[in-house]
Coordinates of C-alpha atoms and ligand atoms in Angstrom, one line a residue:
X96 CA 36.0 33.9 74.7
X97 CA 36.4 31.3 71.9
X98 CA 38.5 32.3 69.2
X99 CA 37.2 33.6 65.7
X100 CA 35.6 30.8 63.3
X101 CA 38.2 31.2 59.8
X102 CA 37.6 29.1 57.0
X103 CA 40.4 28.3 54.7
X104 CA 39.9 30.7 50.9
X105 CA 38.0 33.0 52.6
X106 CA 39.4 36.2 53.6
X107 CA 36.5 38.9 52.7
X108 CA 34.6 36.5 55.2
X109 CA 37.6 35.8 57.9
X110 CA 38.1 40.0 58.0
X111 CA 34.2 40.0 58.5
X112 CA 34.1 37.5 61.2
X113 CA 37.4 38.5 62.9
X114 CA 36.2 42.2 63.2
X115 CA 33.0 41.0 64.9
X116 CA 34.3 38.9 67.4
X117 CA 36.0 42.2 68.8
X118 CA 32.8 44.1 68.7
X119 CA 30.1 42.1 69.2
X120 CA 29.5 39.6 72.3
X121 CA 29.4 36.0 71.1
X122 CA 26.7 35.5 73.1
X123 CA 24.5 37.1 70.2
X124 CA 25.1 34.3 68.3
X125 CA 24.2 30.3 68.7
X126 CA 26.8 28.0 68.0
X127 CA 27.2 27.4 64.7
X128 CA 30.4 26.0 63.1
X129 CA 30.6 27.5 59.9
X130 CA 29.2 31.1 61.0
X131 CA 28.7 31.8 57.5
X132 CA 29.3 35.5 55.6
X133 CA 26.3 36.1 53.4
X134 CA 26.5 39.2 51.2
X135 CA 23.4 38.6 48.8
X136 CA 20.7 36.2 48.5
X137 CA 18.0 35.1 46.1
X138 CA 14.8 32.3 46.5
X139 CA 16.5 29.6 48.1
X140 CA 20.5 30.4 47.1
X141 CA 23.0 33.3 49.2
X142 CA 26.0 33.7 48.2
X143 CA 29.3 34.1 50.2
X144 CA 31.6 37.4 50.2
X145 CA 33.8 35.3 47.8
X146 CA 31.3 34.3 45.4
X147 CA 30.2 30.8 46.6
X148 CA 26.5 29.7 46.1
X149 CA 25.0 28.2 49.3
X150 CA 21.2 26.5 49.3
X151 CA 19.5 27.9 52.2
X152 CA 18.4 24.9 54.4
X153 CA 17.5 27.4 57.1
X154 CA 15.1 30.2 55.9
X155 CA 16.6 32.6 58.6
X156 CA 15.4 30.3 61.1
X157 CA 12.3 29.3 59.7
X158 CA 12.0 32.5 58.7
X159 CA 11.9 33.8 54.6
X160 CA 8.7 30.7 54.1
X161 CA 8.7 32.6 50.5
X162 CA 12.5 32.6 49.8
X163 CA 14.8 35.9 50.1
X164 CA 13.9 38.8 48.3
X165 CA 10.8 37.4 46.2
X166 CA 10.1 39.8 43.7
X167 CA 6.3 40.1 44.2
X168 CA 6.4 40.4 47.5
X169 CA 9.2 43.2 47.4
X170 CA 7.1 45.4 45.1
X171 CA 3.6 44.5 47.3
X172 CA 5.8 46.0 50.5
X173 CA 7.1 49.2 48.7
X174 CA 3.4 49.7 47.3
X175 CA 2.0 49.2 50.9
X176 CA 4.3 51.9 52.4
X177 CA 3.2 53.9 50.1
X178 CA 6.9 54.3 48.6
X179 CA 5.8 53.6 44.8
X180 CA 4.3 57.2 45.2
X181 CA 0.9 58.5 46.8
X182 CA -1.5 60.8 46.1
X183 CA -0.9 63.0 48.9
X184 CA 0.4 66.4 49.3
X185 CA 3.5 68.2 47.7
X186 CA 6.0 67.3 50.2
X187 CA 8.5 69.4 51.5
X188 CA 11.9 68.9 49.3
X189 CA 13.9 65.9 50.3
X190 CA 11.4 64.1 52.2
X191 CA 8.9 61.3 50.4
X192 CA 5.2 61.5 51.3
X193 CA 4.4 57.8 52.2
X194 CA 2.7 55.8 55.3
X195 CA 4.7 57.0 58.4
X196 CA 7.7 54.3 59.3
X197 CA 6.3 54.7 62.9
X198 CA 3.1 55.7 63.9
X199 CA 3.0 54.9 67.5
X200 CA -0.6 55.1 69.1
X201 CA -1.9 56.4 65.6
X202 CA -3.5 54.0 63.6
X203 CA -2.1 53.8 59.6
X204 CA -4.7 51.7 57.0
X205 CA -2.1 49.5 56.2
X206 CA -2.3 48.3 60.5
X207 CA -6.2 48.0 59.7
X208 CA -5.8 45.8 56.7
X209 CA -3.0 43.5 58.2
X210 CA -5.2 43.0 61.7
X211 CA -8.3 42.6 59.5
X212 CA -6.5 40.4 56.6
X213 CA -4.9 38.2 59.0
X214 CA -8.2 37.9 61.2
X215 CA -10.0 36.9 58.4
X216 CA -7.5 34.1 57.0
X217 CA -7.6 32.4 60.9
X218 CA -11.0 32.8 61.4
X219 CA -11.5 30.7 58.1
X220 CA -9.7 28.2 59.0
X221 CA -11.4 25.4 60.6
X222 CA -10.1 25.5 64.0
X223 CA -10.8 29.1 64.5
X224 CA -13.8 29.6 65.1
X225 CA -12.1 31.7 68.5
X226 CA -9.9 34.2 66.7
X227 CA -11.6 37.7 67.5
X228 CA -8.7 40.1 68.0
X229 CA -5.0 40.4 67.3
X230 CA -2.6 41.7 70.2
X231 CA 0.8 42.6 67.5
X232 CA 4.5 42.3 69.0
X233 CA 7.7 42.7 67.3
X234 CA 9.1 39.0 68.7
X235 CA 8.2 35.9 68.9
X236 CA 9.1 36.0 72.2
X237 CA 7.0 39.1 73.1
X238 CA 4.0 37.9 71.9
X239 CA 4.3 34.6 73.5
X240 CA 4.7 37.0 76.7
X241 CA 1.6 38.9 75.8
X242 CA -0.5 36.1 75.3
X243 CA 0.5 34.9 78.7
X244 CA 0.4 38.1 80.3
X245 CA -3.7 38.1 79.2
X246 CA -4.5 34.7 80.0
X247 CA -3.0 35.5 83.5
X248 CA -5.2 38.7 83.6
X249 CA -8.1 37.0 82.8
X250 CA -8.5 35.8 85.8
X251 CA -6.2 36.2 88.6
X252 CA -7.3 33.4 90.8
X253 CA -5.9 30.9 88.1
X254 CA -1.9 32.1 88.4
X255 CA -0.5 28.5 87.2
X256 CA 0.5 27.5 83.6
X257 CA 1.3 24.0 82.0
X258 CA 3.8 24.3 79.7
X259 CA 5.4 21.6 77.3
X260 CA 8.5 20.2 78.6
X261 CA 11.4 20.8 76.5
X262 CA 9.3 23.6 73.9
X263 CA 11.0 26.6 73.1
X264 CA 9.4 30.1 73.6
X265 CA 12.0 32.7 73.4
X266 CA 14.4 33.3 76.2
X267 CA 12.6 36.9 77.6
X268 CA 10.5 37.3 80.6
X269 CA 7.5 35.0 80.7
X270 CA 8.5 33.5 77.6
X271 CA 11.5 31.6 79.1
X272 CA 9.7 30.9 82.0
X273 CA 7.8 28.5 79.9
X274 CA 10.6 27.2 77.8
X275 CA 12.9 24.0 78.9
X276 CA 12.4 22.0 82.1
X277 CA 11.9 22.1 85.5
X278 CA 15.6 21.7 85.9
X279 CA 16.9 24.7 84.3
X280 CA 18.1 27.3 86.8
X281 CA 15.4 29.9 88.1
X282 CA 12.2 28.3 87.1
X283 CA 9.6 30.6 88.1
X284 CA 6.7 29.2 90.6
X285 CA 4.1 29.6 88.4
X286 CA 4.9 26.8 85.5
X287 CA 4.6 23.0 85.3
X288 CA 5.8 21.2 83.1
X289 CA 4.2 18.4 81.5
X290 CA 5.5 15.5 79.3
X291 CA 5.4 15.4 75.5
X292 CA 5.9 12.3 73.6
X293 CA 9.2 12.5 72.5
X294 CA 9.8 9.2 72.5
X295 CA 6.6 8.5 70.2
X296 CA 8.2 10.8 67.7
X297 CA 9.3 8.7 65.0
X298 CA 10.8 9.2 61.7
X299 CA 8.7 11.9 59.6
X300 CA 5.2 11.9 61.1
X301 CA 2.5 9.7 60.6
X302 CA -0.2 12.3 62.6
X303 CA -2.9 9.7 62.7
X304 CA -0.6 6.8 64.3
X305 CA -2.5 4.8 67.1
X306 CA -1.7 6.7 70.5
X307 CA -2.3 6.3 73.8
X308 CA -3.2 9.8 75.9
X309 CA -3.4 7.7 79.1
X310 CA -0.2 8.5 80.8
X311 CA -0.4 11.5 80.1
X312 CA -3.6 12.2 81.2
X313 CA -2.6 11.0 84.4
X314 CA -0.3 13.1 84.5
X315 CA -2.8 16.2 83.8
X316 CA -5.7 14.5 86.2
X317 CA -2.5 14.8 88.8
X318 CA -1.7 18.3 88.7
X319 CA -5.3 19.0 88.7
X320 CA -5.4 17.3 91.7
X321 CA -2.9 19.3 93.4
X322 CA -3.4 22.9 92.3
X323 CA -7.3 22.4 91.1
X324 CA -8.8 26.0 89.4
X325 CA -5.5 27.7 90.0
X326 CA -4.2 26.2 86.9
X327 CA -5.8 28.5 84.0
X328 CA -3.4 28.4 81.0
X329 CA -1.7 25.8 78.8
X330 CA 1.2 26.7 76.4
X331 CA 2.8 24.1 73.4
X332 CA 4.4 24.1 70.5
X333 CA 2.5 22.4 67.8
X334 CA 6.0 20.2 67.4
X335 CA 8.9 20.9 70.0
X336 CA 11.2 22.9 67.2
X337 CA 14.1 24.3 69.0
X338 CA 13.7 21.3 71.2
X339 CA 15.0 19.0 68.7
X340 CA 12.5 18.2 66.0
X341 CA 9.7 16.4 67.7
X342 CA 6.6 16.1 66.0
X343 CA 4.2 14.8 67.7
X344 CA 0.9 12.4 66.5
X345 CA -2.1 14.6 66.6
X346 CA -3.9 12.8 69.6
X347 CA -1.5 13.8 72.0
X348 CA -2.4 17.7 71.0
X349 CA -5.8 16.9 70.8
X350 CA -5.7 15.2 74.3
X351 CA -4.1 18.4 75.9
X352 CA -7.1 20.4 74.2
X353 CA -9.7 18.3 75.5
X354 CA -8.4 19.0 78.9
X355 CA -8.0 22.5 78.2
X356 CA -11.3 22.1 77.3
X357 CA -13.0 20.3 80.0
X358 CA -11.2 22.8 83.0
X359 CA -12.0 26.2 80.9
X360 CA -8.1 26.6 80.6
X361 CA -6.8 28.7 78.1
X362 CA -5.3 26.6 75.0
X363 CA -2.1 28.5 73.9
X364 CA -0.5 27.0 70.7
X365 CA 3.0 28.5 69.9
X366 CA 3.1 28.9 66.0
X367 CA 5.9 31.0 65.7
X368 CA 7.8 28.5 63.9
X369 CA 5.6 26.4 62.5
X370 CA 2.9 29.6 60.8
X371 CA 2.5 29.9 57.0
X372 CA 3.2 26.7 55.7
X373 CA 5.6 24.7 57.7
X374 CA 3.6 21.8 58.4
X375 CA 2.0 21.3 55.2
X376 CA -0.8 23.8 56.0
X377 CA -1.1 27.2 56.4
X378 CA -1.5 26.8 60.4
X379 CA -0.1 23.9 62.6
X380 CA -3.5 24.1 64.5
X381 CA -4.9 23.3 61.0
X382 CA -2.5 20.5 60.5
X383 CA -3.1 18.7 64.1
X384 CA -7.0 19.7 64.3
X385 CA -7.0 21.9 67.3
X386 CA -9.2 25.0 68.0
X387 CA -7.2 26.8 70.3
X388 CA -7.7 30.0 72.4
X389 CA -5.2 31.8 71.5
X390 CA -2.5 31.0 68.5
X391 CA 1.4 33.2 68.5
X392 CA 2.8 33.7 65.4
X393 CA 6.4 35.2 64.6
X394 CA 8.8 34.1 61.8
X395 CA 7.5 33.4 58.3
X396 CA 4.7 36.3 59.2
X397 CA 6.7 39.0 57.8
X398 CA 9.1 36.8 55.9
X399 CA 12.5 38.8 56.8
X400 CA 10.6 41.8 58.8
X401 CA 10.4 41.6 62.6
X402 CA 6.9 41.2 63.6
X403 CA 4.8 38.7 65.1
X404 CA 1.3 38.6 67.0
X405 CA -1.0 37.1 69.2
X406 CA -4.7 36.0 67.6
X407 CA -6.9 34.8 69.9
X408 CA -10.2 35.5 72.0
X409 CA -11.1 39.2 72.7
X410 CA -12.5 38.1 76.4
X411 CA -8.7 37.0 76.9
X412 CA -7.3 40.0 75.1
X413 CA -9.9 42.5 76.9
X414 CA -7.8 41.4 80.3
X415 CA -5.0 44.0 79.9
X416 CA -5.9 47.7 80.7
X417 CA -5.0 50.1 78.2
X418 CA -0.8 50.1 77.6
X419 CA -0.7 47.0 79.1
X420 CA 0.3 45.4 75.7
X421 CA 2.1 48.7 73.7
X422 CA 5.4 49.2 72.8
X423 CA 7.8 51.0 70.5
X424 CA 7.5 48.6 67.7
X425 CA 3.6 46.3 67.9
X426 CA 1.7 47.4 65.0
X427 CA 4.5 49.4 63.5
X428 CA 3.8 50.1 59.5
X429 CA 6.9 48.4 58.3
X430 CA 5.5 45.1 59.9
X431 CA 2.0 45.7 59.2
X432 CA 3.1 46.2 55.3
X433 CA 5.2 42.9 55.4
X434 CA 2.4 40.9 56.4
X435 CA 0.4 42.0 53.8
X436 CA 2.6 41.3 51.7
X437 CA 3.3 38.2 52.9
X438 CA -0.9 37.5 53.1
X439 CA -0.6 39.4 49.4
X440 CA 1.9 36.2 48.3
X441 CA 0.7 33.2 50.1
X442 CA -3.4 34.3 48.5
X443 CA -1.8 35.0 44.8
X444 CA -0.8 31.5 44.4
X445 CA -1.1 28.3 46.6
X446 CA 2.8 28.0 47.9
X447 CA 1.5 24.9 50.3
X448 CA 0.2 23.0 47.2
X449 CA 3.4 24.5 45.4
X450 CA 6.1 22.9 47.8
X451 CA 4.5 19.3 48.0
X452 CA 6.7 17.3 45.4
X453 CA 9.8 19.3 46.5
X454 CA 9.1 18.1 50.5
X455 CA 8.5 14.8 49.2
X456 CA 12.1 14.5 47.7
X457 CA 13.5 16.5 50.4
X458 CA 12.3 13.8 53.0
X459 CA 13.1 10.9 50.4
X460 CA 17.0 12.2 50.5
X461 CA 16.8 12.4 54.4
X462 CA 15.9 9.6 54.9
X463 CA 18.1 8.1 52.9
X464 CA 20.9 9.5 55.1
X465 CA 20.0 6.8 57.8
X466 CA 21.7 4.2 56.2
X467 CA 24.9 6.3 57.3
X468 CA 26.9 5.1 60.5
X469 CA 26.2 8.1 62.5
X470 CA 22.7 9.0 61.3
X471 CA 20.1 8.0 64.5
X472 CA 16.6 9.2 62.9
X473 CA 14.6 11.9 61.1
X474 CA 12.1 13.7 62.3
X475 CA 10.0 16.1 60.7
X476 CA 6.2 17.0 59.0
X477 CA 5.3 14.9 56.2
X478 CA 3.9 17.0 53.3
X479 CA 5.6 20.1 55.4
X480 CA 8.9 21.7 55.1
X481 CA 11.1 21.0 58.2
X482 CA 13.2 18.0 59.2
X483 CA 15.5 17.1 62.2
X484 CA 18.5 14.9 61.2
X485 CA 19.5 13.0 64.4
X486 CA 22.8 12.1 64.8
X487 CA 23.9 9.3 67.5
X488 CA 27.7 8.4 68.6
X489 CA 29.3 6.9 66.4
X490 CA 33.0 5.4 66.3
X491 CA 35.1 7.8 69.0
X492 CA 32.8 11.0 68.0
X493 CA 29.7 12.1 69.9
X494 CA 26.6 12.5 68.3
X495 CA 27.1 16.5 69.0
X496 CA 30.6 15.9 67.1
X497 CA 28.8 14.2 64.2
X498 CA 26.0 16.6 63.9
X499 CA 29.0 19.7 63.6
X500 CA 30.9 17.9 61.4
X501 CA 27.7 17.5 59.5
X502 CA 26.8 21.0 59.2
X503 CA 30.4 21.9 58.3
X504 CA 30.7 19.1 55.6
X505 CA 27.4 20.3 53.8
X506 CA 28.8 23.6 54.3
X507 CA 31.6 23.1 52.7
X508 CA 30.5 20.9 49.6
X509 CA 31.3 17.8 47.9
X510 CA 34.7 18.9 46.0
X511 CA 33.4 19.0 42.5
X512 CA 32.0 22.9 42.5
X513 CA 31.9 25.7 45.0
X514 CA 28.4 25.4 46.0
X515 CA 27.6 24.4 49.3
X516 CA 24.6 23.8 52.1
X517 CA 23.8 26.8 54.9
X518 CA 23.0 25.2 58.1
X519 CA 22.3 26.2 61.9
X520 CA 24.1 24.8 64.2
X521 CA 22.8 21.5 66.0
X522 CA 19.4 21.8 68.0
X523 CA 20.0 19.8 71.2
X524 CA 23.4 20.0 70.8
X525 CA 22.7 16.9 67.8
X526 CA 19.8 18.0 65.6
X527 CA 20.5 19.5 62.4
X528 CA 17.2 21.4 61.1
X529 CA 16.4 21.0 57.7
X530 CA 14.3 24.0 56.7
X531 CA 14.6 25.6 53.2
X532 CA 12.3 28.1 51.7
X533 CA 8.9 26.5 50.8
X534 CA 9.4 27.8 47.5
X535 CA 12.5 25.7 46.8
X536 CA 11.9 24.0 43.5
X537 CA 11.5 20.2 42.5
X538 CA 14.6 21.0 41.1
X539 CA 16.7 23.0 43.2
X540 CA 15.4 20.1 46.2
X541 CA 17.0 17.3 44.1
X542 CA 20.0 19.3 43.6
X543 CA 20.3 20.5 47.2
X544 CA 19.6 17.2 48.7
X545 CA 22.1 15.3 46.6
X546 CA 24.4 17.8 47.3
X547 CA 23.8 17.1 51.2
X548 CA 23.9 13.5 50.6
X549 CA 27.4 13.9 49.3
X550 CA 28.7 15.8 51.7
X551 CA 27.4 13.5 54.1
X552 CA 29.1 10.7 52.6
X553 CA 32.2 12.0 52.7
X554 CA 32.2 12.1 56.3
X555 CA 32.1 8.2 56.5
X556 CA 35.7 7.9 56.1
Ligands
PLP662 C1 8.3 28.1 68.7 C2 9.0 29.4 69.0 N1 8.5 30.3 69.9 C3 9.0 31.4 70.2 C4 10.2 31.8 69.6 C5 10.9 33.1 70.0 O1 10.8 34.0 69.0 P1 11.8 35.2 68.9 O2 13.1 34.7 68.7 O3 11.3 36.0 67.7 O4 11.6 36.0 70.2 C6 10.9 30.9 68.7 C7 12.2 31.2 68.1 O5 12.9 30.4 67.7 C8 10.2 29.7 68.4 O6 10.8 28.8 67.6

């Protein structure tokens, strides 16, 4: 068991840490080198035990799109659940009469406006014209599983799935099954993996860049070839995100949709990173004009409250008998309210428009980090809100050594105040995600990414 993470002045948040370690596996945690204390947090700032400010360059994980605690969206919740005060009968003394916190296999009107809301935003998107029904989870994971637990029943003849090599998809059931490579341990005999450009990922995206689907159509025509009609679903990230920040140009999707497509295979996009705003549109299938079959979303979907969901076609859907996709927690109120108000939030003002000049500094100020020694690329959505800063080796330090001493460095700040960067640790073992609130400001970006570009500086020497 690796010892405690301690940081020098900080003993509220060494007691914290140190207490954990006894009690709580450190397998519930990624690696991250600063395992940071958070006591309170506001828009795009928390602050430590001890007082120190920290931009949020994470959102969660891609998580609070509309910043921690927003104001407008904490009041639309409340008013959702009802705890503002209803109309409804006396009720008896020390309980609140308000929309149930759980209401399973009972419907609440605030599950009927979320499914119908949320519906009616994909369906008016272009791209989905083939959003009919909305199969709720509580994980990103779960959904992935019940979108793939559908396509399967749709028809059982077609057992096979192409998945992504290298995407991420949670690590539960069927959800890890398609996430990594053919090489990870206990691959299950139903998935193939398939290639995706990561090679042809440059520096921040340029979507419409000349590309060349040949190989790997080849590569599709091939497993065609050997496992014909049994292959009846296809699952991808829009970009690989866990992966290591690999954005793709949009003909490669587009290529993997047109076979799709062609073979009636179900076209699973994985947007449970990339939903509400990430890559400068509300939807990545927006973004990388796809119409896919069925679209997962998770993360910014509550903005802080565990839920996620499954939109897609109701034939698909239909498959499952009744149960098949129920649970504790799908559809609970507390997510269904969350949504709305994160719909409520995202419909009162345009946050996409809202976050453009701010992304555009923030990828100005990455970028800018390349002219350091140990700094291999950046990759991210241009006009979006997440990056991958690449590290390489550099000197006698591995580009995993660089990328922690990154995170730490930002983490720690520049010297001249207490205010410091809150980063993950590395994706790929030498990716640090860039991924603040969309809401962060003009103004807070210039300040945050100087800030970064100082720390990162320091570590020259
Ligand atoms: C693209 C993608 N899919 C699925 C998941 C799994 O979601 P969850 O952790 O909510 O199960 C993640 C989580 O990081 C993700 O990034």
């Amino acid at each position: 068991m690796p010892p405690p993470i301690q940081h020098a002045c900080e003993p509220n948040s060494n007691a914290g840490r140190a207490e954990l370690a006894r009690v709580e596996p450190y397998s519930l945690r990624t690696f991250t080198p600063t395992q940071a204390v958070l006591s309170h947090s506001a828009g795009v700032y928390h602050w430590t035990p001890e007082g120190r400010r920290l931009y949020d360059f994470t959102s969660g994980v891609l998580v609070s799109n509309l910043g921690h605690n927003p104001n407008n969206w904490l009041s639309a919740y409340s008013r959702y659940m009802g705890w503002e005060g209803v109309s409804a009968p006396l009720p008896p003394p020390g309980f609140t009469a308000a929309v149930p916190m759980t209401a399973y296999n009972a419907i609440t009107p605030v599950e009927v406006g979320a499914t119908m809301r949320l519906l009616a935003l994909m369906r008016a998107a272009p791209g989905g014209r083939r959003f009919e029904q909305v199969m709720w989870a509580a994980s990103g994971s779960e959904a992935i599983q019940k979108a793939l637990w559908a396509s399967l029943a749709l028809d059982r003849t077609r057992p096979m799935i192409l998945a992504t090599r290298f995407g991420f998809h949670g690590k539960k059931g069927l959800a890890n099954a398609v996430t990594g490579s053919e090489t990870d341990a206990d691959r299950d005999p139903r998935v193939r993996f398939i290639s995706f450009p990561m090679n042809e990922c440059r520096d921040v995206t340029m979507r419409d860049d000349p590309f060349d689907f040949t190989p790997y159509q080849k590569e599709l025509d091939a497993l065609l070839h050997q496992f014909g009609a049994k292959i009846g679903t296809l699952i991808t990230e829009p970009y690989l995100g866990g992966g290591g920040s690999y954005h793709p140009p949009a003909a490669y999707l587009q290529g993997l949709q047109r076979f799709c497509h062609q073979h009636q295979i179900i076209f699973i996009i994985d947007e449970v990173q990339s939903n509400f705003g990430r890559t400068g549109s509300m939807f990545a299938f927006e973004t990388y004009g796809l119409e896919p079959d069925i679209v997962v979303l998770g993360k910014g979907l509550g903005n802080g409250i565990p839920v996620a969901a499954a939109v897609g076609r109701a034939d698909i859907f239909g498959s499952l008998g009744y149960g098949e996709g129920s649970d504790t927690w799908s559809a609970n109120p507390l997510c269904c309210a969350a949504v709305q108000a994160t719909l409520d939030e995202f419909e009162a003002r345009d946050v996409i428009a809202g976050m453009k000049s701010s992304s555009a500094i923030i990828e100005r100020g990455l970028l800018a980090l390349k002219e350091l020694p140990f700094v291999a690329q950046v990759r991210g959505e241009r006009g979006g809100m997440v990056w991958g800063v690449e590290t390489r080796d550099h000197g006698d330090r591995t580009a995993g050594d660089w990328a922690n001493a990154l995170v730490l460095a930002c983490y720690e700040g520049d010297g001249t105040s207490t205010d410091g960067i809150h980063l993950l640790g590395p994706l790929a073992k030498k990716v640090v995600r860039v991924s603040p609130p969309l809401v962060i400001t003009s103004e807070e970006a210039t300040a945050a990414i100087a800030l970064m570009q100082r720390c990162a500086a320091r570590l020259k020497s």
